[in-house]
Coordinates of C-alpha atoms and ligand atoms in Angstrom, one line a residue:
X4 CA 13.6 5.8 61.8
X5 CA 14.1 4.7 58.3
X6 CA 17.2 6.9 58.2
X7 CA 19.0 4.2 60.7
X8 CA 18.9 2.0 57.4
X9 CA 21.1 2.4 54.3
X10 CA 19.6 3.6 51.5
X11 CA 18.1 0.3 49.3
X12 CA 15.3 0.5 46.4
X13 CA 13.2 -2.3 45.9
X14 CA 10.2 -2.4 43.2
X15 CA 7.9 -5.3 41.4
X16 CA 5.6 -5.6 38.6
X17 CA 3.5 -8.2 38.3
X18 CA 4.3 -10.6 35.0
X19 CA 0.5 -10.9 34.4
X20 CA 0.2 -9.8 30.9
X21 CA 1.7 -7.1 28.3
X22 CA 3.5 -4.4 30.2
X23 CA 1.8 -1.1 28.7
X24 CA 3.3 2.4 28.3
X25 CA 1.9 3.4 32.0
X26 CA 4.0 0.5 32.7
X27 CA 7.3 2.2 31.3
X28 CA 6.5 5.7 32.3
X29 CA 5.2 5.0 36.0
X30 CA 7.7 2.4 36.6
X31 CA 10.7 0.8 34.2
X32 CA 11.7 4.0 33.2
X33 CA 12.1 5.6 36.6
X34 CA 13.5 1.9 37.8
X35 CA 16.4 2.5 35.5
X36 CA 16.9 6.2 36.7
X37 CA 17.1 5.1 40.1
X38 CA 20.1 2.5 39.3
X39 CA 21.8 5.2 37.4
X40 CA 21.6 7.6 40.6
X41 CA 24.2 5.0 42.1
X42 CA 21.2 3.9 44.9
X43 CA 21.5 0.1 45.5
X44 CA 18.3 -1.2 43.2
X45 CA 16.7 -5.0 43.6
X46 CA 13.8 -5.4 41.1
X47 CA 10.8 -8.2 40.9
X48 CA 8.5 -10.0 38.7
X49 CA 6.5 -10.9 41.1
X50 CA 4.7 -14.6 40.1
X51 CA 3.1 -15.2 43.5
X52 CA 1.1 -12.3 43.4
X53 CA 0.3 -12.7 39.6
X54 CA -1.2 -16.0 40.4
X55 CA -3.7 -14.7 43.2
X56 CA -6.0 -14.1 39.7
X57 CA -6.0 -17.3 37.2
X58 CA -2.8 -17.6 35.0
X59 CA -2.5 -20.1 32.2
X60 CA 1.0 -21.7 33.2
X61 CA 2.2 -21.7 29.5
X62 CA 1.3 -17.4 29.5
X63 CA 2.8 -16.9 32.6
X64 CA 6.5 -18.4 32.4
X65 CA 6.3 -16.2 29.0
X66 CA 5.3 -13.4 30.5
X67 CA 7.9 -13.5 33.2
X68 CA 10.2 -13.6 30.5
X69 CA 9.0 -10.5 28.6
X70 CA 8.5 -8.5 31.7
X71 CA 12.5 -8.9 32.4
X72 CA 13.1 -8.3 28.6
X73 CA 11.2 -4.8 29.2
X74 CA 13.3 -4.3 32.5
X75 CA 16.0 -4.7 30.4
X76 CA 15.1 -2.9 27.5
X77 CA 13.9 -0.1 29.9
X78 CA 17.6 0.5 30.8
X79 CA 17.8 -1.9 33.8
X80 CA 21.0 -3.3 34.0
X81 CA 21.2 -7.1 35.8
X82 CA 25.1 -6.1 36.4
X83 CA 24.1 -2.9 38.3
X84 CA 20.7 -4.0 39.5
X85 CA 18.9 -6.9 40.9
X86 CA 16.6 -8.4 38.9
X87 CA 14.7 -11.7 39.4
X88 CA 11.5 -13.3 40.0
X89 CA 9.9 -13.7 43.5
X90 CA 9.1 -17.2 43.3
X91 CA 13.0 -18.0 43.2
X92 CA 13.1 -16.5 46.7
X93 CA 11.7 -18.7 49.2
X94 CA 11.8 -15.9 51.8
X95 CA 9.0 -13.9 50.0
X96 CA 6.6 -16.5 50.8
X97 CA 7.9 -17.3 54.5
X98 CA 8.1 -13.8 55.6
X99 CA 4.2 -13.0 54.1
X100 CA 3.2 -16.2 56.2
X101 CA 4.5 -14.0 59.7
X102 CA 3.5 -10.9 58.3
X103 CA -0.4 -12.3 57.4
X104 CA -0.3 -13.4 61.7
X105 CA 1.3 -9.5 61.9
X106 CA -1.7 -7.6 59.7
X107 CA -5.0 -7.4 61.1
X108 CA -8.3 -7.9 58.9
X109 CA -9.5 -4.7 59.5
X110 CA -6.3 -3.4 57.8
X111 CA -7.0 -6.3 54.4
X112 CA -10.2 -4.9 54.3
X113 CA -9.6 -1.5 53.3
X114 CA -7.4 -2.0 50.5
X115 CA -8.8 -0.3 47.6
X116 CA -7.0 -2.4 45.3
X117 CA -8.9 -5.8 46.4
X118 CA -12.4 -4.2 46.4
X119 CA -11.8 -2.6 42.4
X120 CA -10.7 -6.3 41.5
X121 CA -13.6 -7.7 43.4
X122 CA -15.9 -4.7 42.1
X123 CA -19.1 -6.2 40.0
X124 CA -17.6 -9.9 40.5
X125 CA -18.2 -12.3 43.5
X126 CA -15.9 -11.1 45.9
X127 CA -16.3 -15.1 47.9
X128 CA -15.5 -16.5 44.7
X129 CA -12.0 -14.5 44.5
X130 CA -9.0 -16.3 46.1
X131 CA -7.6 -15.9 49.5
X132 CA -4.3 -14.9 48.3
X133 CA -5.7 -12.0 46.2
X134 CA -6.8 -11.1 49.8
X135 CA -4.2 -11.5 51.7
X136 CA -1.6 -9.9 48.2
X137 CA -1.2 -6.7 50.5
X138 CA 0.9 -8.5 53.3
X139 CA 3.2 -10.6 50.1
X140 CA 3.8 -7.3 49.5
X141 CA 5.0 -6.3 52.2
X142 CA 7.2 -9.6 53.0
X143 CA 9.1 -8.7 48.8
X144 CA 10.1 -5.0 50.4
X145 CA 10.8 -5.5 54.1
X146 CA 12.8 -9.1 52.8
X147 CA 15.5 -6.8 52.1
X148 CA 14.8 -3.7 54.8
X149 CA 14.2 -1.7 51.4
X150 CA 13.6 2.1 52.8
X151 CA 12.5 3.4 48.9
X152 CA 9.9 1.7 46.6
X153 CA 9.3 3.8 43.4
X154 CA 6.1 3.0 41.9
X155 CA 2.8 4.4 40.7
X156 CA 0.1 6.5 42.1
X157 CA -2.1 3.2 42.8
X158 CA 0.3 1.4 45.1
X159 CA 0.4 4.0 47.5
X160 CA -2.3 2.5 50.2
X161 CA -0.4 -0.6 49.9
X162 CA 2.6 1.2 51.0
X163 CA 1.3 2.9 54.1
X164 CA 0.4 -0.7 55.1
X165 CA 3.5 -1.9 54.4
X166 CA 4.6 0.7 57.1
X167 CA 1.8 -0.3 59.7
X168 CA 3.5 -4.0 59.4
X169 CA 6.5 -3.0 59.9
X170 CA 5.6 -0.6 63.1
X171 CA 3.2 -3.3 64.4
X172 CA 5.8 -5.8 64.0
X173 CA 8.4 -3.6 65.6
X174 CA 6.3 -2.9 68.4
X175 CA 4.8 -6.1 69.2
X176 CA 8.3 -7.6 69.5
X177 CA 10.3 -4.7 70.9
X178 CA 12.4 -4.1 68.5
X179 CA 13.4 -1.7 66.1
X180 CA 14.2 -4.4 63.4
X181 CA 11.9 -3.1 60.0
X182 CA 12.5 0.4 57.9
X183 CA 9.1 2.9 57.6
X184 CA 9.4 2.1 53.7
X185 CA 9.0 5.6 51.4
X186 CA 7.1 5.3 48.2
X187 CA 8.7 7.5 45.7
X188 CA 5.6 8.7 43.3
X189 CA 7.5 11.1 41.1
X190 CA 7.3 12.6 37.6
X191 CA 4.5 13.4 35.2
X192 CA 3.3 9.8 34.8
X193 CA 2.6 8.3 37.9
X194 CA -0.9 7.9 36.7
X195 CA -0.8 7.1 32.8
X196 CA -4.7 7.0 32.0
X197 CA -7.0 4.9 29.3
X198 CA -6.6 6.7 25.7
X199 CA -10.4 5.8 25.4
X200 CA -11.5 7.3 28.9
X201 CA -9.4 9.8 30.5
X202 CA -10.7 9.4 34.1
X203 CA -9.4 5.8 33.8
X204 CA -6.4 4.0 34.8
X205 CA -4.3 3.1 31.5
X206 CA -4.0 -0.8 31.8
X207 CA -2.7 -4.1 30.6
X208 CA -6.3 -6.0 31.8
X209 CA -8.7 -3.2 30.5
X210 CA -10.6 -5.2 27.6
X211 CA -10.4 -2.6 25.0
X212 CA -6.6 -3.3 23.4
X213 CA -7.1 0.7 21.7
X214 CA -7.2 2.1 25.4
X215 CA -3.2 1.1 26.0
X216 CA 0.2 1.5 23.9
X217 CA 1.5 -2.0 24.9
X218 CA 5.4 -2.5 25.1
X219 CA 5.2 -4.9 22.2
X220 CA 3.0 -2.7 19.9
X221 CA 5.0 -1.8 16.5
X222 CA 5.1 2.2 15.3
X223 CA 2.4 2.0 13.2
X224 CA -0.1 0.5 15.9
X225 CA 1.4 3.4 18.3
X226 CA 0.9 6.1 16.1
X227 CA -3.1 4.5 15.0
X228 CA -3.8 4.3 18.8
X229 CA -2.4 8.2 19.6
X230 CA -4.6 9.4 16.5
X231 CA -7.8 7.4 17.5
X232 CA -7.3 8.7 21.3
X233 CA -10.5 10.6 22.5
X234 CA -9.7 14.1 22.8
X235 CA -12.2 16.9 22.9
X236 CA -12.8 19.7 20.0
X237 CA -11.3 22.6 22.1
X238 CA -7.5 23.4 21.3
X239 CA -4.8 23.2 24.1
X240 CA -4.8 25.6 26.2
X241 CA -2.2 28.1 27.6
X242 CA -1.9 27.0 30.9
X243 CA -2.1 24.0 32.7
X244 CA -4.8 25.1 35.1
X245 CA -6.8 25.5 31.8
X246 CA -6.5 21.6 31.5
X247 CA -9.1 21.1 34.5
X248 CA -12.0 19.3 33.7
X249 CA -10.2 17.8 30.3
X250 CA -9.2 14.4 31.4
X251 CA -8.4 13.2 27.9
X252 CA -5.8 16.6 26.8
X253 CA -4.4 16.7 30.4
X254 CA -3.4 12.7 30.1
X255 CA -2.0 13.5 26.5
X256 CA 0.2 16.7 27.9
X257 CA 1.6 14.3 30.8
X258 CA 2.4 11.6 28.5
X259 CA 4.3 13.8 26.6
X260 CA 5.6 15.6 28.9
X261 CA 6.9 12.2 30.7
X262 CA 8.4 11.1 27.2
X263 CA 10.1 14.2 26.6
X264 CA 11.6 14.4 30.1
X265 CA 10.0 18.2 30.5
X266 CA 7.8 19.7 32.5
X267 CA 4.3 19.7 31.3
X268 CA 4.5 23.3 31.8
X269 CA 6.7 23.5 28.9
X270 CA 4.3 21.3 26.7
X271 CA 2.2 24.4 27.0
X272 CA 4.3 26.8 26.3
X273 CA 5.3 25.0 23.0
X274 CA 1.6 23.8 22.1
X275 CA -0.9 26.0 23.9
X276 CA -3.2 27.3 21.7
X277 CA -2.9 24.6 19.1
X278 CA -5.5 22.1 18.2
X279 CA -5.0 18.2 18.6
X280 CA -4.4 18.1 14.7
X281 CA -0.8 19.8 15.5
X282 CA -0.4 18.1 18.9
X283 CA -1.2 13.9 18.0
X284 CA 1.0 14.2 15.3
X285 CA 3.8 15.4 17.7
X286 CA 3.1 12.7 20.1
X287 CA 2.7 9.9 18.2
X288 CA 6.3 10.8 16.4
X289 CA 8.0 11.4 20.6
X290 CA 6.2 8.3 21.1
X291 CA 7.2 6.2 18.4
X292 CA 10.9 7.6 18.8
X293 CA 11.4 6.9 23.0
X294 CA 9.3 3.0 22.5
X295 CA 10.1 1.7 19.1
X296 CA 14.0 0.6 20.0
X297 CA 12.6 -0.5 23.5
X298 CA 10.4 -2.7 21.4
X299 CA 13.1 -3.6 19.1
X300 CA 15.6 -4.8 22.3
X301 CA 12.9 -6.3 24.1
X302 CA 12.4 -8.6 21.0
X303 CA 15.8 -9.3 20.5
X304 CA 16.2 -10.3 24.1
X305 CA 13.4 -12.9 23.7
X306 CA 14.7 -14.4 20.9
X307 CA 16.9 -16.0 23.7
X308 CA 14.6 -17.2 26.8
X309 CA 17.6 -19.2 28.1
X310 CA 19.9 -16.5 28.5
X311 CA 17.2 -14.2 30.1
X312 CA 16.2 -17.5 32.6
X313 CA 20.0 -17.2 33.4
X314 CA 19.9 -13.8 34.4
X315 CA 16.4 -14.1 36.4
X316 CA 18.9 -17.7 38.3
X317 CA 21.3 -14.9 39.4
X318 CA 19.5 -12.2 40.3
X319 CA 17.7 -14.7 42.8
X320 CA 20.8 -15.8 44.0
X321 CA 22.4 -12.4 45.0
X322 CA 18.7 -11.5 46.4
X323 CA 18.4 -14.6 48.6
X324 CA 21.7 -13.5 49.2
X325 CA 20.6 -10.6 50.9
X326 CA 16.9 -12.3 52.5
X327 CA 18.5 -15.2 54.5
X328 CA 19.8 -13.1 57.3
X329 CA 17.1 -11.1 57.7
X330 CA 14.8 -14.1 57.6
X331 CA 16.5 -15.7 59.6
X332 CA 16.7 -13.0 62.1
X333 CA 13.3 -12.3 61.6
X334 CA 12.1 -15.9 62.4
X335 CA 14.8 -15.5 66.2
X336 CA 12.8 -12.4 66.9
X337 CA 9.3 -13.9 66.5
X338 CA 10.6 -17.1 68.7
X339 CA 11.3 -19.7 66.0
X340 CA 13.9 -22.4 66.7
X341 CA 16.7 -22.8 64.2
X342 CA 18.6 -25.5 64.5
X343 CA 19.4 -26.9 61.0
X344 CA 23.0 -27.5 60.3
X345 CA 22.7 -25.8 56.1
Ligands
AMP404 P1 1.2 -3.6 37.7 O1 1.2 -3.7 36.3 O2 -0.1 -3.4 38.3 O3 2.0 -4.8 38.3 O4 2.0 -2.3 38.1 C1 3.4 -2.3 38.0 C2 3.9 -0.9 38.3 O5 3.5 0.0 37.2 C3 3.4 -0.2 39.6 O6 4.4 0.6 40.1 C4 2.2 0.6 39.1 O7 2.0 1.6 40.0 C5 2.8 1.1 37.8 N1 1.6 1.4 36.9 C6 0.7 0.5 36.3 N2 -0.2 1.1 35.6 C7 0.2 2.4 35.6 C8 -0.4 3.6 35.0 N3 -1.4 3.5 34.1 N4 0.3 4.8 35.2 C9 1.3 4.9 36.0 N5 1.9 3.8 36.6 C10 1.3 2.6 36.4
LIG405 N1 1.3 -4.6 43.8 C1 2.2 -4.1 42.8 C2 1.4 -3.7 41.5 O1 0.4 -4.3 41.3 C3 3.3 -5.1 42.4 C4 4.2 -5.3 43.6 C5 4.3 -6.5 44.3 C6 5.1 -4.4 44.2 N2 5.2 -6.4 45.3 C7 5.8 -5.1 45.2 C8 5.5 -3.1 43.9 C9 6.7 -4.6 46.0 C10 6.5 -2.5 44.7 C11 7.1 -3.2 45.8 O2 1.8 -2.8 40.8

């Protein structure tokens, strides 16, 4: 069914703290290789979902900023792509409102992501819209009948519910109105994991700072954190079956490997057999090279908040652009009156 749509990517990161280099390699960079494929390409920082955890107000208008300075810096381009932040979209919020009366609670409570943010914490003490986060989600991609959302390994159950809105939605009201989103999980990185514990996720909350390469981290505190990474005393082995059961080496060979833009079969080929003391080196030097200038334009663009608000004011304006109609079309469907002379 999606096929009956024309092709349209849409994709969000939440503005909720430093973007880190799972970030870049499971989303920004890919975001900017799906523009340059010539697909159309709307992109989010999506505030109303940061919010469903506590955000000081101050951090997290800065934090929108810096998170569209990484877009940029990533390669996004706000003349080729979309790019603004969901809160200037009224239709976000409107549409989650229809799709939270769409979504069943049976469906909320089997998102992983909600129980692993709830995990060890009480879960009646978290807010209702860090419950209810999986049906905004679906309201940013089916706003604009997106049929492609690129992102990492983690947001894929959120996805597939995105879908069962859509279908239950199409099928409650007879029509064939909403796309079957895709998610596009591609590439080496789509799960970047901790430096200090290989069988965790690499990320911007995790309390240890040495666990993450953060966007805004300078060469020198790259190259320390690749050194320091936990590794194992074996060398590297020839194959990449020979990586099972090595957590820490296997994350090291993607993250090159994603750097590079090869294969992580050909990481082996060039370092199989060689111990990390030939291999860190290497990676820390890729690594500086691909995130240092990022670093550099993301500072630069920051230097400039007002230009950068600018761009975020007319990105929202060509993707409201886009949202009214189907809103509105949305709200004729479910039974809404609209009679507002606008
Ligand atoms: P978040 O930071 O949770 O808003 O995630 C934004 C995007 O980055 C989503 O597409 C995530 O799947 C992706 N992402 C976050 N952390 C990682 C990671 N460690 N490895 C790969 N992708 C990630
Ligand atoms: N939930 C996503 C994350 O934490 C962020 C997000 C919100 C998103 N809305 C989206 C991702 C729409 C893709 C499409 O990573």
């Amino acid at each position: 069914m999606a096929t009956a749509f024309a092709p349209r990517i849409f994709s969000g990161i939440q503005p909720s703290g430093g973007l880190t280099l799972g970030n870049y390699l499971g989303a920004l960079k890919r975001f900017a290789e799906k523009q340059d494929e010539g697909i159309e390409t709307i992109y989010c920082l999506v505030d109303l979902h940061a919010i469903t955890v506590w955000q000081e107000p101050e951090a997290l208008r800065h934090q929108t900023r810096e998170a569209a300075a990484a877009f940029m810096a990533s390669g996004v381009d706000p003349a080729r792509s979309i790019l603004f932040n969901q809160s200037q979209v009224a239709g976000h919020a409107q549409l989650a409102w229809i799709f939270n009366c769409v979504a069943r609670l049976g469906w909320m409570n089997r998102m992983t992501q909600f129980k692993d943010k709830t995990a060890g914490k009480n879960a009646e003490n978290a807010s209702l819209g860090l419950y209810a986060y999986p049906s905004l989600m679906a309201a940013d991609i089916l706003l604009y009948h997106a049929t492609h959302v690129p992102v990492g390994e983690d947001q894929k159950q959120h996805i597939e519910l995105t879908r069962d809105i859509a279908a239950k939605f199409n099928h409650d009201y007879g029509v064939e109105f909403f796309p079957l989103t895709e998610p596009l999980i591609e590439g080496a990185a789509t799960r970047v994991m901790s430096l200090r514990d290989g069988t965790k996720k690499m990320s911007k909350s995790d309390p240890s700072d040495a666990s993450r390469i953060n966007l805004t981290d300078d060469a020198d505190a790259i190259a320390g954190k690749i050194r320091k990474a936990k590794t194992d005393p074996e060398p590297l082995p020839e194959t990449l079956e020979g990586l099972a059961g090595r957590p820490e080496a296997k994350n090291l060979v993607n993250i090159y490997a994603a750097l590079a833009g090869i294969a992580p079969e050909a990481v082996m080929s060039e370092f199989g057999g060689k111990g990390f003391g030939t291999f860190k080196p290497a990676l820390a030097d890729l690594a500086v090279a691909r995130m240092a200038p990022i670093t550099t334009e993301m500072n630069r663009l920051m230097a400039d908040p007002a230009e950068i608000d600018r761009i975020l004011g007319q990105g929202a304006d060509r993707a409201d652009a886009i949202a009214q109609p189907i809103l509105a079309r949305t709200m004729e469907i479910v039974g809404m009156v609209r009679s507002r002379q606008v």
